Amino acid sequence: MKFNRLILSIFLISLSVMSGCSKKESNIISDGSFITLYETSQDVSIFSKPTQLWHNEKDVICIVYAYGYNDSEFVTKMNESLYSKYGKAEDGGFILSYVYPDDFKRGSKSYITLLDSYLNEKNLLGIILLGAPEGTHKSIARMQDSHDGKLNFPVISLFSQDDIVAMEDSADFVLDKSQKSEINGLSTESEQTYIENVPYLIEQCVWYCRIADAPFEKNARLYEVVKNLAKNNKVSRYTDSETGLISINHFVLE
């Protein structure tokens, strides 16, 4: 018995020495591969760093801030919120943003049609246009032409200033502010939408682009998608005031 206890003691001491000398060891996991286990004496300062909610990837979501949405304060606050969740493209994150007209200048003029050249080499998950200026659809159309007529990611247009029919054709869907007629017969847009809902809508659109693996189909189901995206607001289909025709992919916030 004494001999057996001696053998056991020697074994335990040897095991303790081996554990103390080794800085790391390998352990098999369920699929047959190995992982490396480290001692708790390793520097654990990395665990005190802020949690990163995004991972370095080449995929990006492009946001263009244009008419009505290019104020520097708004852009800065909106981007800060998005960067904290999805990361800045220049740092390996998802969000790639441009401001019109500042980022589209050539000499003294600005050209939104430069957009497709900016995005030519990007792995896009989606494009979100805010207050798209006249001619934006031309850039989208050129991108479509270079992809055999159809892009493999969503294009979302919010509160566009571009030609209505052209934007309906270029974007997966168009979402506008509600309008109301004044006594003089002229229509004015409600600023309440901008103040309360735009940041929420942008974040919703980014989230949709992040999880979508294809463009949104222009069919009857698109109405349900947009209602869900703008779920804090009432959404109706856009009706052309001259023809009375109802668009399949153009909607209005009530």
PDB file of C-alpha atoms in Angstrom, residues 55-193:
ATOM      1  CA  HIS A  55     -16.174  41.763 -38.446  1.00  0.00           C
ATOM      2  CA  ASN A  56     -13.700  42.801 -41.101  1.00  0.00           C
ATOM      3  CA  GLU A  57     -15.120  42.009 -44.515  1.00  0.00           C
ATOM      4  CA  LYS A  58     -14.892  43.369 -48.038  1.00  0.00           C
ATOM      5  CA  ASP A  59     -18.666  43.727 -48.369  1.00  0.00           C
ATOM      6  CA  VAL A  60     -20.061  47.251 -48.008  1.00  0.00           C
ATOM      7  CA  ILE A  61     -23.400  49.039 -47.893  1.00  0.00           C
ATOM      8  CA  CYS A  62     -23.302  52.384 -49.675  1.00  0.00           C
ATOM      9  CA  ILE A  63     -25.308  55.329 -48.336  1.00  0.00           C
ATOM     10  CA  VAL A  64     -25.635  58.543 -50.330  1.00  0.00           C
ATOM     11  CA  TYR A  65     -26.771  61.597 -48.365  1.00  0.00           C
ATOM     12  CA  ALA A  66     -28.215  64.163 -50.763  1.00  0.00           C
ATOM     13  CA  TYR A  67     -30.941  66.834 -50.934  1.00  0.00           C
ATOM     14  CA  GLY A  68     -32.517  67.448 -47.549  1.00  0.00           C
ATOM     15  CA  TYR A  69     -30.225  64.954 -45.815  1.00  0.00           C
ATOM     16  CA  ASN A  70     -26.706  66.275 -46.402  1.00  0.00           C
ATOM     17  CA  ASP A  71     -26.462  68.573 -43.388  1.00  0.00           C
ATOM     18  CA  SER A  72     -23.071  67.916 -41.783  1.00  0.00           C
ATOM     19  CA  GLU A  73     -24.519  67.509 -38.281  1.00  0.00           C
ATOM     20  CA  PHE A  74     -27.118  64.988 -39.427  1.00  0.00           C
ATOM     21  CA  VAL A  75     -24.618  63.041 -41.540  1.00  0.00           C
ATOM     22  CA  THR A  76     -22.087  62.907 -38.702  1.00  0.00           C
ATOM     23  CA  LYS A  77     -24.602  61.694 -36.124  1.00  0.00           C
ATOM     24  CA  MET A  78     -26.143  59.173 -38.498  1.00  0.00           C
ATOM     25  CA  ASN A  79     -22.779  57.756 -39.505  1.00  0.00           C
ATOM     26  CA  GLU A  80     -21.564  57.558 -35.909  1.00  0.00           C
ATOM     27  CA  SER A  81     -24.604  55.475 -35.042  1.00  0.00           C
ATOM     28  CA  LEU A  82     -24.098  53.194 -38.038  1.00  0.00           C
ATOM     29  CA  TYR A  83     -20.341  52.856 -37.543  1.00  0.00           C
ATOM     30  CA  SER A  84     -20.866  51.736 -33.945  1.00  0.00           C
ATOM     31  CA  LYS A  85     -23.064  48.866 -35.144  1.00  0.00           C
ATOM     32  CA  TYR A  86     -21.648  47.963 -38.540  1.00  0.00           C
ATOM     33  CA  GLY A  87     -18.219  49.561 -38.791  1.00  0.00           C
ATOM     34  CA  LYS A  88     -16.748  52.048 -41.223  1.00  0.00           C
ATOM     35  CA  ALA A  89     -15.738  50.676 -44.625  1.00  0.00           C
ATOM     36  CA  GLU A  90     -12.295  52.262 -44.421  1.00  0.00           C
ATOM     37  CA  ASP A  91     -11.711  50.302 -41.199  1.00  0.00           C
ATOM     38  CA  GLY A  92     -12.993  47.005 -42.571  1.00  0.00           C
ATOM     39  CA  GLY A  93     -16.635  47.588 -41.644  1.00  0.00           C
ATOM     40  CA  PHE A  94     -19.779  47.719 -43.753  1.00  0.00           C
ATOM     41  CA  ILE A  95     -20.751  51.392 -44.036  1.00  0.00           C
ATOM     42  CA  LEU A  96     -19.482  53.358 -47.034  1.00  0.00           C
ATOM     43  CA  SER A  97     -21.040  56.830 -47.189  1.00  0.00           C
ATOM     44  CA  TYR A  98     -20.933  59.726 -49.635  1.00  0.00           C
ATOM     45  CA  VAL A  99     -22.395  63.209 -49.396  1.00  0.00           C
ATOM     46  CA  TYR A 100     -23.810  65.016 -52.403  1.00  0.00           C
ATOM     47  CA  PRO A 101     -22.678  67.481 -53.670  1.00  0.00           C
ATOM     48  CA  ASP A 102     -19.399  67.612 -51.703  1.00  0.00           C
ATOM     49  CA  ASP A 103     -18.079  64.164 -52.644  1.00  0.00           C
ATOM     50  CA  PHE A 104     -19.069  64.431 -56.294  1.00  0.00           C
ATOM     51  CA  LYS A 105     -17.284  67.598 -57.359  1.00  0.00           C
ATOM     52  CA  ARG A 106     -15.329  67.943 -60.564  1.00  0.00           C
ATOM     53  CA  GLY A 107     -14.051  71.479 -60.653  1.00  0.00           C
ATOM     54  CA  SER A 108     -16.865  73.809 -59.643  1.00  0.00           C
ATOM     55  CA  LYS A 109     -19.662  71.346 -60.484  1.00  0.00           C
ATOM     56  CA  SER A 110     -20.972  68.172 -58.852  1.00  0.00           C
ATOM     57  CA  TYR A 111     -21.993  65.059 -60.791  1.00  0.00           C
ATOM     58  CA  ILE A 112     -24.034  62.340 -59.107  1.00  0.00           C
ATOM     59  CA  THR A 113     -23.318  60.237 -62.190  1.00  0.00           C
ATOM     60  CA  LEU A 114     -19.854  59.613 -60.738  1.00  0.00           C
ATOM     61  CA  LEU A 115     -21.459  57.204 -58.269  1.00  0.00           C
ATOM     62  CA  ASP A 116     -21.091  54.086 -60.403  1.00  0.00           C
ATOM     63  CA  SER A 117     -17.370  54.776 -60.904  1.00  0.00           C
ATOM     64  CA  TYR A 118     -16.934  55.134 -57.128  1.00  0.00           C
ATOM     65  CA  LEU A 119     -18.581  51.766 -56.572  1.00  0.00           C
ATOM     66  CA  ASN A 120     -17.115  49.933 -59.549  1.00  0.00           C
ATOM     67  CA  GLU A 121     -14.650  47.830 -57.542  1.00  0.00           C
ATOM     68  CA  LYS A 122     -16.773  47.453 -54.386  1.00  0.00           C
ATOM     69  CA  ASN A 123     -18.446  44.279 -53.125  1.00  0.00           C
ATOM     70  CA  LEU A 124     -21.856  45.776 -52.533  1.00  0.00           C
ATOM     71  CA  LEU A 125     -24.560  44.471 -50.209  1.00  0.00           C
ATOM     72  CA  GLY A 126     -26.850  47.358 -51.072  1.00  0.00           C
ATOM     73  CA  ILE A 127     -27.249  51.032 -51.969  1.00  0.00           C
ATOM     74  CA  ILE A 128     -29.385  53.433 -49.927  1.00  0.00           C
ATOM     75  CA  LEU A 129     -30.164  56.787 -51.535  1.00  0.00           C
ATOM     76  CA  LEU A 130     -31.464  59.737 -49.498  1.00  0.00           C
ATOM     77  CA  GLY A 131     -32.857  62.663 -51.448  1.00  0.00           C
ATOM     78  CA  ALA A 132     -31.301  61.373 -54.665  1.00  0.00           C
ATOM     79  CA  PRO A 133     -30.609  64.303 -57.040  1.00  0.00           C
ATOM     80  CA  GLU A 134     -31.611  64.421 -60.679  1.00  0.00           C
ATOM     81  CA  GLY A 135     -29.628  61.943 -62.751  1.00  0.00           C
ATOM     82  CA  THR A 136     -29.015  59.386 -60.000  1.00  0.00           C
ATOM     83  CA  HIS A 137     -30.919  56.772 -61.961  1.00  0.00           C
ATOM     84  CA  LYS A 138     -28.360  57.045 -64.770  1.00  0.00           C
ATOM     85  CA  SER A 139     -25.579  55.805 -62.485  1.00  0.00           C
ATOM     86  CA  ILE A 140     -27.757  52.935 -61.256  1.00  0.00           C
ATOM     87  CA  ALA A 141     -28.683  52.076 -64.850  1.00  0.00           C
ATOM     88  CA  ARG A 142     -25.005  51.897 -65.847  1.00  0.00           C
ATOM     89  CA  MET A 143     -24.347  49.568 -62.931  1.00  0.00           C
ATOM     90  CA  GLN A 144     -27.263  47.408 -64.047  1.00  0.00           C
ATOM     91  CA  ASP A 145     -25.903  47.297 -67.590  1.00  0.00           C
ATOM     92  CA  SER A 146     -22.554  46.066 -66.293  1.00  0.00           C
ATOM     93  CA  HIS A 147     -24.362  43.254 -64.432  1.00  0.00           C
ATOM     94  CA  ASP A 148     -26.368  41.936 -67.415  1.00  0.00           C
ATOM     95  CA  GLY A 149     -29.331  44.155 -66.646  1.00  0.00           C
ATOM     96  CA  LYS A 150     -29.899  43.251 -62.997  1.00  0.00           C
ATOM     97  CA  LEU A 151     -27.973  43.986 -59.836  1.00  0.00           C
ATOM     98  CA  ASN A 152     -27.512  41.250 -57.245  1.00  0.00           C
ATOM     99  CA  PHE A 153     -28.163  43.554 -54.275  1.00  0.00           C
ATOM    100  CA  PRO A 154     -30.965  45.928 -53.177  1.00  0.00           C
ATOM    101  CA  VAL A 155     -31.186  49.573 -54.214  1.00  0.00           C
ATOM    102  CA  ILE A 156     -33.410  51.604 -51.880  1.00  0.00           C
ATOM    103  CA  SER A 157     -34.455  55.177 -52.628  1.00  0.00           C
ATOM    104  CA  LEU A 158     -35.809  57.348 -49.807  1.00  0.00           C
ATOM    105  CA  PHE A 159     -37.378  60.755 -50.578  1.00  0.00           C
ATOM    106  CA  SER A 160     -35.921  60.964 -54.076  1.00  0.00           C
ATOM    107  CA  GLN A 161     -35.587  64.232 -56.009  1.00  0.00           C
ATOM    108  CA  ASP A 162     -34.876  62.360 -59.251  1.00  0.00           C
ATOM    109  CA  ASP A 163     -37.395  61.650 -62.001  1.00  0.00           C
ATOM    110  CA  ILE A 164     -40.141  59.492 -60.463  1.00  0.00           C
ATOM    111  CA  VAL A 165     -40.555  56.950 -63.251  1.00  0.00           C
ATOM    112  CA  ALA A 166     -36.805  56.626 -63.798  1.00  0.00           C
ATOM    113  CA  MET A 167     -36.189  56.081 -60.072  1.00  0.00           C
ATOM    114  CA  GLU A 168     -38.972  53.501 -59.853  1.00  0.00           C
ATOM    115  CA  ASP A 169     -37.250  51.637 -62.645  1.00  0.00           C
ATOM    116  CA  SER A 170     -33.763  51.902 -61.104  1.00  0.00           C
ATOM    117  CA  ALA A 171     -34.516  51.183 -57.442  1.00  0.00           C
ATOM    118  CA  ASP A 172     -36.013  48.089 -55.850  1.00  0.00           C
ATOM    119  CA  PHE A 173     -38.449  50.426 -54.162  1.00  0.00           C
ATOM    120  CA  VAL A 174     -38.995  54.143 -53.608  1.00  0.00           C
ATOM    121  CA  LEU A 175     -40.340  55.564 -50.345  1.00  0.00           C
ATOM    122  CA  ASP A 176     -41.544  59.162 -50.138  1.00  0.00           C
ATOM    123  CA  LYS A 177     -42.832  61.522 -47.483  1.00  0.00           C
ATOM    124  CA  SER A 178     -46.539  62.139 -47.269  1.00  0.00           C
ATOM    125  CA  GLN A 179     -47.910  65.246 -48.898  1.00  0.00           C
ATOM    126  CA  LYS A 180     -50.953  67.308 -48.056  1.00  0.00           C
ATOM    127  CA  SER A 181     -52.765  69.922 -50.080  1.00  0.00           C
ATOM    128  CA  GLU A 182     -52.915  73.441 -48.752  1.00  0.00           C
ATOM    129  CA  ILE A 183     -55.794  75.872 -49.282  1.00  0.00           C
ATOM    130  CA  ASN A 184     -54.060  77.324 -52.344  1.00  0.00           C
ATOM    131  CA  GLY A 185     -53.938  73.872 -53.935  1.00  0.00           C
ATOM    132  CA  LEU A 186     -50.173  73.460 -53.626  1.00  0.00           C
ATOM    133  CA  SER A 187     -48.724  70.378 -51.932  1.00  0.00           C
ATOM    134  CA  THR A 188     -46.203  70.567 -49.110  1.00  0.00           C
ATOM    135  CA  GLU A 189     -44.209  67.740 -47.559  1.00  0.00           C
ATOM    136  CA  SER A 190     -44.491  67.033 -43.849  1.00  0.00           C
ATOM    137  CA  GLU A 191     -41.217  67.695 -42.049  1.00  0.00           C
ATOM    138  CA  GLN A 192     -42.321  65.413 -39.225  1.00  0.00           C
ATOM    139  CA  THR A 193     -41.108  62.459 -41.269  1.00  0.00           C
TER     140      THR A 193
END
